[in-house]
CSV table of C-alpha atoms in Angstrom, one decimal:
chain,number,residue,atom,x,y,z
A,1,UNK,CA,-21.8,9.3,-4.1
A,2,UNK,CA,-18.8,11.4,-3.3
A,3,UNK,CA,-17.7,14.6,-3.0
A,4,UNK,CA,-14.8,16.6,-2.6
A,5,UNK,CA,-13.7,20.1,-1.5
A,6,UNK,CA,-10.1,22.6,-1.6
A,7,UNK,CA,-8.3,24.4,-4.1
A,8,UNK,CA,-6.9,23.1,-7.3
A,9,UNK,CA,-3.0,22.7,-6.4
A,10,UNK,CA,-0.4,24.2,-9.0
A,11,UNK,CA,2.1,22.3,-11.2
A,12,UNK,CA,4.8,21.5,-8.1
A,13,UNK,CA,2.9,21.8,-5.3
A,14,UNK,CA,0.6,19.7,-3.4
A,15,UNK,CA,-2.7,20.6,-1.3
A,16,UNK,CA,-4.8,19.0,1.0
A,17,UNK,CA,-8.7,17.7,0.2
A,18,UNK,CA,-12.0,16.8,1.7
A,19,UNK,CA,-13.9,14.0,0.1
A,20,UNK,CA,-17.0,12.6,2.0
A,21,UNK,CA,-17.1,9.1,0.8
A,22,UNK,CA,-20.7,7.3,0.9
A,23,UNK,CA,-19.0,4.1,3.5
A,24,UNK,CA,-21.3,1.0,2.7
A,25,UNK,CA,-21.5,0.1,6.5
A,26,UNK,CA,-21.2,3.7,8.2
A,27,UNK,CA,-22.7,5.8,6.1
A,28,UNK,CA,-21.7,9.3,4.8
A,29,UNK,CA,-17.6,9.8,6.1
A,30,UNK,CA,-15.7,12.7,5.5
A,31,UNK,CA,-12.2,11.7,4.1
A,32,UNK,CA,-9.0,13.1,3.8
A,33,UNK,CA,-6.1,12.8,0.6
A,34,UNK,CA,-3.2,14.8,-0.7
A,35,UNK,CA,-2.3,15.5,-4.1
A,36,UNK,CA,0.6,16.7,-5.5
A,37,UNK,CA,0.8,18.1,-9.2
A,38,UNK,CA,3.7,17.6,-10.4
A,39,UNK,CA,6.0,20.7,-11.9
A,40,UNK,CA,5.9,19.7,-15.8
A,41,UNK,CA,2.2,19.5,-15.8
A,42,UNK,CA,0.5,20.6,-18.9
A,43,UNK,CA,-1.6,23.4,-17.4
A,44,UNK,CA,-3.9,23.0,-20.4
A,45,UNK,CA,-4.9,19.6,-18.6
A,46,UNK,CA,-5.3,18.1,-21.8
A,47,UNK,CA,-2.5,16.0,-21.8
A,48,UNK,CA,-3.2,12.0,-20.3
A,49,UNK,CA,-0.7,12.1,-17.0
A,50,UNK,CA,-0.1,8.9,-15.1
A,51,UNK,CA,-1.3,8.5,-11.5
A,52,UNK,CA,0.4,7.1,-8.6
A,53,UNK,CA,-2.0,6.6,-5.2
A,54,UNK,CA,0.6,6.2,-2.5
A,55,UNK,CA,-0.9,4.8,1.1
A,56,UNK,CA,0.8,5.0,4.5
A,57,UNK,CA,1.6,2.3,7.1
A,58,UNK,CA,-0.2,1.9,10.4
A,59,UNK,CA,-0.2,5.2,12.6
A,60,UNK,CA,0.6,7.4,9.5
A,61,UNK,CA,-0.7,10.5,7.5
A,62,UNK,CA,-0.7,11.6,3.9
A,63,UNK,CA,1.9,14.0,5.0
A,64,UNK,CA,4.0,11.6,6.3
A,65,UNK,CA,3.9,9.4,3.2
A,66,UNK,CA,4.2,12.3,0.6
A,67,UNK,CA,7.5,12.9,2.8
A,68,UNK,CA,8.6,9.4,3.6
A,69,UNK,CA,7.7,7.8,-0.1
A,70,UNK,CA,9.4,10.5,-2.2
A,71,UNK,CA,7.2,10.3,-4.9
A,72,UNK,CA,6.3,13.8,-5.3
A,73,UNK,CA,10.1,14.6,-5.7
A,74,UNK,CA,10.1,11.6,-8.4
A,75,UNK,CA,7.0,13.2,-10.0
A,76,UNK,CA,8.6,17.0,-10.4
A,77,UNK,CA,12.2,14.9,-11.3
A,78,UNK,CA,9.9,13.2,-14.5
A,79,UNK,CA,10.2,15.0,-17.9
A,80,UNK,CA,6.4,14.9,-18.2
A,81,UNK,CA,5.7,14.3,-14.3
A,82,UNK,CA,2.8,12.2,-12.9
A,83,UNK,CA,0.1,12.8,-10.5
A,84,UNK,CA,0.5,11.8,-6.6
A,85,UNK,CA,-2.4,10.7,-4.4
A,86,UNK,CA,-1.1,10.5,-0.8
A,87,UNK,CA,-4.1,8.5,0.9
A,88,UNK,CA,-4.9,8.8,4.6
A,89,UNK,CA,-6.6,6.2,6.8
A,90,UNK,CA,-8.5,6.9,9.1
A,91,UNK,CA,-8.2,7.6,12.8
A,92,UNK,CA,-11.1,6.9,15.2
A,93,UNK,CA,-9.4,5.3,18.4
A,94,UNK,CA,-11.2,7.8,21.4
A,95,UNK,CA,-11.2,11.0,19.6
A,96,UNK,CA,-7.3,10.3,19.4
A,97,UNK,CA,-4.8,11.3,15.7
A,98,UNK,CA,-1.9,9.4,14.6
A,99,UNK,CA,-3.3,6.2,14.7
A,100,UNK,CA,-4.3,6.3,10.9
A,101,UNK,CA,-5.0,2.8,9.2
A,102,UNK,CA,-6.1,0.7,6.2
A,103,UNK,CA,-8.6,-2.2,6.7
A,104,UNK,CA,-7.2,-5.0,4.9
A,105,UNK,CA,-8.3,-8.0,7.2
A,106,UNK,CA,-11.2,-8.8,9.6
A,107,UNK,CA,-11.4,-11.4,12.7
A,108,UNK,CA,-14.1,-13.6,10.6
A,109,UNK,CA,-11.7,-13.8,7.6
A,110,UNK,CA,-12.2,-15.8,4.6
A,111,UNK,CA,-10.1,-18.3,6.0
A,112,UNK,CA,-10.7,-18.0,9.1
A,113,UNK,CA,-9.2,-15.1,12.3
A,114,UNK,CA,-5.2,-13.7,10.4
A,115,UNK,CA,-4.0,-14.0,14.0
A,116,UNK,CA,-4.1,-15.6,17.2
A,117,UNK,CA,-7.1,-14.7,18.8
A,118,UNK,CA,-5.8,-15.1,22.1
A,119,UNK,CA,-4.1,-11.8,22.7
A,120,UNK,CA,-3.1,-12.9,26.1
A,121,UNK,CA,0.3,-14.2,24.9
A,122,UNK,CA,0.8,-11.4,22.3
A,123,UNK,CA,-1.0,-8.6,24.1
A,124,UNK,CA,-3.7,-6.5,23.3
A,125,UNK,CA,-5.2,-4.7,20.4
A,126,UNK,CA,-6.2,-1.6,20.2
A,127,UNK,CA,-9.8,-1.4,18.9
A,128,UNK,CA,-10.9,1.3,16.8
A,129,UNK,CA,-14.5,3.1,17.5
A,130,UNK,CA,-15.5,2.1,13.4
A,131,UNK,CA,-15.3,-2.0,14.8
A,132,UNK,CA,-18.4,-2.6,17.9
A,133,UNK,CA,-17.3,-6.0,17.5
A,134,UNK,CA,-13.5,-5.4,18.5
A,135,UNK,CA,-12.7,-7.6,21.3
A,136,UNK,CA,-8.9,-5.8,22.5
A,137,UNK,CA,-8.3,-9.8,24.0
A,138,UNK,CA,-10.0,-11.7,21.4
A,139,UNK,CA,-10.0,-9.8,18.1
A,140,UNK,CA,-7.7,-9.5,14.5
A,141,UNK,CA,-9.7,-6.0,14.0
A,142,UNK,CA,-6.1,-4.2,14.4
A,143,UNK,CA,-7.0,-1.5,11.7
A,144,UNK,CA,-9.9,0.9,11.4
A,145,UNK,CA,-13.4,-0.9,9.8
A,146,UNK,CA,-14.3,1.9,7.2
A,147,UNK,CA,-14.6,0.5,4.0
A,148,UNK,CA,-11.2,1.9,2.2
A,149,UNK,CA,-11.8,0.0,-1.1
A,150,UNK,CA,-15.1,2.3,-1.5
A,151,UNK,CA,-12.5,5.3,-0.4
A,152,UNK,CA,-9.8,4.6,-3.0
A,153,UNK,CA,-12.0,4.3,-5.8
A,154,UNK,CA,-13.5,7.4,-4.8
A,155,UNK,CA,-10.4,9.4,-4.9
A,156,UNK,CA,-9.8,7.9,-8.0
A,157,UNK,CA,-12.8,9.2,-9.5
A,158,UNK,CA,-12.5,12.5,-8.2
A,159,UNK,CA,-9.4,13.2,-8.7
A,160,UNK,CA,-10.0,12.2,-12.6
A,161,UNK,CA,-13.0,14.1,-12.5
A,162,UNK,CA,-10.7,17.4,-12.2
A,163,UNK,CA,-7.3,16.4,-14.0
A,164,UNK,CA,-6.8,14.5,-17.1
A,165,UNK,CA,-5.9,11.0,-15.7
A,166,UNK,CA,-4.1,8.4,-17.8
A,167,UNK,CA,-6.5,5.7,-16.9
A,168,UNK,CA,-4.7,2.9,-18.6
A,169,UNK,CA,-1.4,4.5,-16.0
A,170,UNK,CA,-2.8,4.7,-12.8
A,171,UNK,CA,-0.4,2.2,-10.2
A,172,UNK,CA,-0.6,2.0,-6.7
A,173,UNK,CA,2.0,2.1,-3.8
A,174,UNK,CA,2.1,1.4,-0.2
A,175,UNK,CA,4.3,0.7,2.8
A,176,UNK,CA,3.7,-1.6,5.7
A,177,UNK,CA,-0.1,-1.7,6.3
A,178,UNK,CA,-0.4,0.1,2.6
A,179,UNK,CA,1.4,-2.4,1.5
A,180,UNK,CA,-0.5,-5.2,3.2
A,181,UNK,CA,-3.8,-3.5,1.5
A,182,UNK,CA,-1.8,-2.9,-1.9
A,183,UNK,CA,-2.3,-7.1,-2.1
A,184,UNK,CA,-5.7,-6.8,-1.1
A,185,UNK,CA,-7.1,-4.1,-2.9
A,186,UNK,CA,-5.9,-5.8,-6.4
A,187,UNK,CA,-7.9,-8.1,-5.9
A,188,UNK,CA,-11.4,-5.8,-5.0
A,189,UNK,CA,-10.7,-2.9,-7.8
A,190,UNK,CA,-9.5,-3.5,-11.4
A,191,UNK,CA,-8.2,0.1,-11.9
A,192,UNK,CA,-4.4,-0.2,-11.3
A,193,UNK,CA,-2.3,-1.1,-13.8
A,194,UNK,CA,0.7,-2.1,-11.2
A,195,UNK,CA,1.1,-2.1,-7.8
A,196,UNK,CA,4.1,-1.4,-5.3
A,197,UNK,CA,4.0,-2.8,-1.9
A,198,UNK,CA,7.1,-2.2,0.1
A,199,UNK,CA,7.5,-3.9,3.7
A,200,UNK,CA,4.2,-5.9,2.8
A,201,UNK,CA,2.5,-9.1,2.5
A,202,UNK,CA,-1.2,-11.0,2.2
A,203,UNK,CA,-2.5,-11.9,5.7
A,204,UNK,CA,-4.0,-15.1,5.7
A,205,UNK,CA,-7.2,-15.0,3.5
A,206,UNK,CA,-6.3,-11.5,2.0
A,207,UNK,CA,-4.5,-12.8,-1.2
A,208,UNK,CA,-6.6,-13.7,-3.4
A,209,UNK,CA,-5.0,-13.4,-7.3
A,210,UNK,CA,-6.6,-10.3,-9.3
A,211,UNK,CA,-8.9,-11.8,-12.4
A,212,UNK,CA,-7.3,-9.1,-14.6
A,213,UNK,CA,-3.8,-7.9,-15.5
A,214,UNK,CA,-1.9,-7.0,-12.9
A,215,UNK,CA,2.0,-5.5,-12.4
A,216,UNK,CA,4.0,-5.7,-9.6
A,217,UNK,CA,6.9,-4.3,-8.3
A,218,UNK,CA,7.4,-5.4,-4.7
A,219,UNK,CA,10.4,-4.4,-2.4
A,220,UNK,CA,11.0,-6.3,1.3
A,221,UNK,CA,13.7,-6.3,3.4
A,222,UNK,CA,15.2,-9.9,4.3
A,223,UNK,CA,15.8,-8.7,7.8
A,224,UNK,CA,11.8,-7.4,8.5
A,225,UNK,CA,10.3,-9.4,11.5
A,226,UNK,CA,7.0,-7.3,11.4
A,227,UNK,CA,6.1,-8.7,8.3
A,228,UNK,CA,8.4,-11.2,8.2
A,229,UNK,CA,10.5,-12.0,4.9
A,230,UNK,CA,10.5,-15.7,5.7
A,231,UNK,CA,10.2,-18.0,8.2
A,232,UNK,CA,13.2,-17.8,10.2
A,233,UNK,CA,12.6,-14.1,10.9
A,234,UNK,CA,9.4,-15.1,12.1
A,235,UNK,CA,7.6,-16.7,15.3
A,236,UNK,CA,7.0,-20.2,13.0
A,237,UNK,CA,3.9,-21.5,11.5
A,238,UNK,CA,0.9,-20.5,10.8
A,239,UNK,CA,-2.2,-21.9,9.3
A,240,UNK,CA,-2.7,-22.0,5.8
A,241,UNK,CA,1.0,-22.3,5.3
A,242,UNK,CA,1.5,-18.8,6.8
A,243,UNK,CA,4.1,-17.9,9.4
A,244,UNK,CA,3.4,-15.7,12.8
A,245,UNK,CA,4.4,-12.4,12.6
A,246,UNK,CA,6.3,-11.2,16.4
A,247,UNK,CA,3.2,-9.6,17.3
A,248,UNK,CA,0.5,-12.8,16.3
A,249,UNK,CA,-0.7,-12.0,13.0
A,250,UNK,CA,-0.5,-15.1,10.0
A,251,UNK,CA,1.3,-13.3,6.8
A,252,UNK,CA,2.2,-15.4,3.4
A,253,UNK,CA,6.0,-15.4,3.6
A,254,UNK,CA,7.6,-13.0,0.3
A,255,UNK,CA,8.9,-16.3,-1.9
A,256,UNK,CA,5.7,-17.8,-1.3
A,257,UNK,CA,3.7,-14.4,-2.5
A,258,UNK,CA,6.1,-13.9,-5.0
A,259,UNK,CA,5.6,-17.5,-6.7
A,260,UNK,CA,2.0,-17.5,-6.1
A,261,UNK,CA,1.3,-14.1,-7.8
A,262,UNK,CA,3.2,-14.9,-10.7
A,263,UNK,CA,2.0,-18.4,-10.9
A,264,UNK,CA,-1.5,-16.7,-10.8
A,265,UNK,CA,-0.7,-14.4,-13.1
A,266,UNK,CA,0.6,-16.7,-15.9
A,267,UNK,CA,3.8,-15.2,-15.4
A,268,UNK,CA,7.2,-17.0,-16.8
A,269,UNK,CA,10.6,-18.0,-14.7
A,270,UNK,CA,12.0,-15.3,-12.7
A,271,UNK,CA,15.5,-14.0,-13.9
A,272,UNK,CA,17.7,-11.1,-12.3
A,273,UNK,CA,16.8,-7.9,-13.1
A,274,UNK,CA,19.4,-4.9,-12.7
A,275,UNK,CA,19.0,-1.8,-11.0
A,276,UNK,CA,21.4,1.1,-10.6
A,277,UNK,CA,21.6,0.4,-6.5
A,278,UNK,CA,22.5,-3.0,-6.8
A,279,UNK,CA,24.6,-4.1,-3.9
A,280,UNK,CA,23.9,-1.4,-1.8
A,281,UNK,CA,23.1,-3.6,1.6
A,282,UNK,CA,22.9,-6.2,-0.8
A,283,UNK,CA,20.2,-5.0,-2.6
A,284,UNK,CA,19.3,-6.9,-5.6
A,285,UNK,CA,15.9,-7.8,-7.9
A,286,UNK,CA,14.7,-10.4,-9.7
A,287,UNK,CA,11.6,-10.5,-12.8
A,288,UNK,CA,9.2,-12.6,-14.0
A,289,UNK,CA,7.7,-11.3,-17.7
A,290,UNK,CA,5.2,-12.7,-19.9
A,291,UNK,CA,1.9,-12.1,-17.5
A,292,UNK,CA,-1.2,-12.3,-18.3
A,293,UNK,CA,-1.8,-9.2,-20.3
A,294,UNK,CA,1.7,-8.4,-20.7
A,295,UNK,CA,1.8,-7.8,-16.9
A,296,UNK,CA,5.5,-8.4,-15.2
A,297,UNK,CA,6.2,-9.0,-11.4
A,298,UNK,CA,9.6,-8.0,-9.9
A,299,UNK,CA,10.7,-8.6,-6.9
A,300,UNK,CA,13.7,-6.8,-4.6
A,301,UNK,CA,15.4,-7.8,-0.9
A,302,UNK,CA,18.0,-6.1,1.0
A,303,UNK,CA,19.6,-6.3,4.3
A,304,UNK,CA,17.3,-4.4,5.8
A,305,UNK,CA,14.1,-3.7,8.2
A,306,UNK,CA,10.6,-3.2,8.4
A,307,UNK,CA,11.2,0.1,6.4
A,308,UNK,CA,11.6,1.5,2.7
A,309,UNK,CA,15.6,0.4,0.8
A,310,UNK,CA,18.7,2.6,1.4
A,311,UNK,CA,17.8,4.1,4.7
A,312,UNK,CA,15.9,7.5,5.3
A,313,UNK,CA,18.4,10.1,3.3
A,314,UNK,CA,17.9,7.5,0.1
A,315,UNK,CA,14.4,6.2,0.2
A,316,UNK,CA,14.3,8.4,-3.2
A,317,UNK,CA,16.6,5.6,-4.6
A,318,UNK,CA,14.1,3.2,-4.0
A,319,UNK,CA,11.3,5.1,-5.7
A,320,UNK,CA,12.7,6.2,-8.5
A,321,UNK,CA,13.5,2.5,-9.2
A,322,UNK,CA,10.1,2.0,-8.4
A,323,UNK,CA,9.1,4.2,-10.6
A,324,UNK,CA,10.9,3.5,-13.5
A,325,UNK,CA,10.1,0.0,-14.0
């Protein structure tokens, strides 16, 4: 079904790979990760090492993300280190690079379009050459339409084809648009054992609760009006009890996904959970234990953006947090 092609990368470095993933609706696609190997590896590769899939947001790379997210530092940093795969969406707008995407959402949603479909009073789309159906004026398509569920279990595989993967430790993280598809893709593959969205939310119809076990650790700045935080950060209600993101998209707001994950998740009351950044712009967390499968969800705001915690020379902070829940 898949595929894949470069050189093995050595304990503390990271290399580039080919995968040509079988796409259910486009046929055979030639795909693109990172991975990074982290510096204590056991070269014997006999040893079970954890796994951590990392995705970008809208318009990235996986070299962006290996850079942006840190975890490759955080992996070298670990006594006994974990593997890093930096996805990378893909790109088909005219022949054109650095508009790199997940598909996490579809006009004829579930529940109907996740935006306004009239783009007249929130402007365009840019339609990808993956969607014939895009409409830039009347279409939600805002990301590429491969299929990146089929894509992510296919580095998966691959990857644990080559290395000895912990499979009960493999955990997923994404920002913005990865962190939009970390909500979605729970709920389509049952091989994560947590996940780490950070600037992200369900969009309306793309929450549905995973049947399994599920961790999450979930950072969001309060002051985010991309994917808004609440309502009053955002351009008011939506349907389904979503609010309108600045540019027309419906998003749950973060209490609401919060509570309904760990009400899905037969998770108990939420109580505050310490971390060693506490304060900094306010930051502070809060956990709910006893999930299904002895699953936990926590749950961190700041004053801050549509962006990782602690600003670009400490986004580490935040992952090692991340990390180390």
């Amino acid at each position: 079904m898949w595929t894949a092609t470069g050189q093995p990368a050595p304990p503390g470095h990271s290399h580039q790979f080919e995968i040509t993933v079988t796409d259910p609706n486009l046929g055979e696609t030639n795909r693109v990760y990172k991975l990074h190997v982290p510096a204590n590896f056991a070269t014997s590769n006999d040893r079970p090492t954890p796994m951590v899939v990392d995705f970008h947001g809208w318009g990235g790379d996986a070299n962006s993300q290996e850079k942006d997210s840190q975890f490759a530092h955080v992996a070298d940093e670990d006594p006994e280190g974990f593997l890093v795969a930096s996805a990378q969406g893909m790109s088909d707008m005219n022949g054109q690079h650095g508009w790199g995407s997940f598909n996490c959402s579809r006009s004829d949603g579930p529940l109907g379009p996740p935006c306004d479909t009239d783009r007249a009073k929130w402007g365009a789309i840019d339609c990808y050459d993956s969607c014939p159906l895009c409409d830039p004026m009347h279409s939600c398509d805002w990301t590429s339409c491969h299929d990146d569920i089929v894509y992510t279990k296919a580095v998966i595989d691959t990857i644990a084809d080559n290395y000895c993967v912990d499979l009960d430790s493999i955990h997923q993280s994404g920002v913005s648009n990865g962190g939009m598809f970390s909500y979605y893709m729970a709920s389509r593959l049952d091989d994560f054992a947590s996940i780490g969205p950070v600037a992200g939310a369900p969009m309306l119809g793309y929450g549905d609760i995973p049947a399994g076990s599920l961790s999450i650790i979930d950072f969001h700045g309060l002051d985010d009006d991309t994917i808004p935080y609440e309502i009053s950060m955002s351009e008011g209600a939506g349907p389904g009890d979503t609010i309108i993101s600045w540019d027309g998209y419906y998003y749950w707001d973060k209490p609401r996904t919060i509570q309904t994950y760990a009400d899905g998740l037969g998770c108990g009351g939420s109580e505050s959970w310490p971390t060693a950044m506490d304060g900094t712009q306010n930051f502070e967390c809060i956990i709910h234990s006893g999930c299904r499968g002895g699953g936990e969800i926590v749950h961190c705001h700041a004053n801050y953006g549509h962006d990782y915690p602690f600003g670009p020379h400490q986004y580490i902070e935040g992952t090692r947090i991340m990390w180390d829940s």
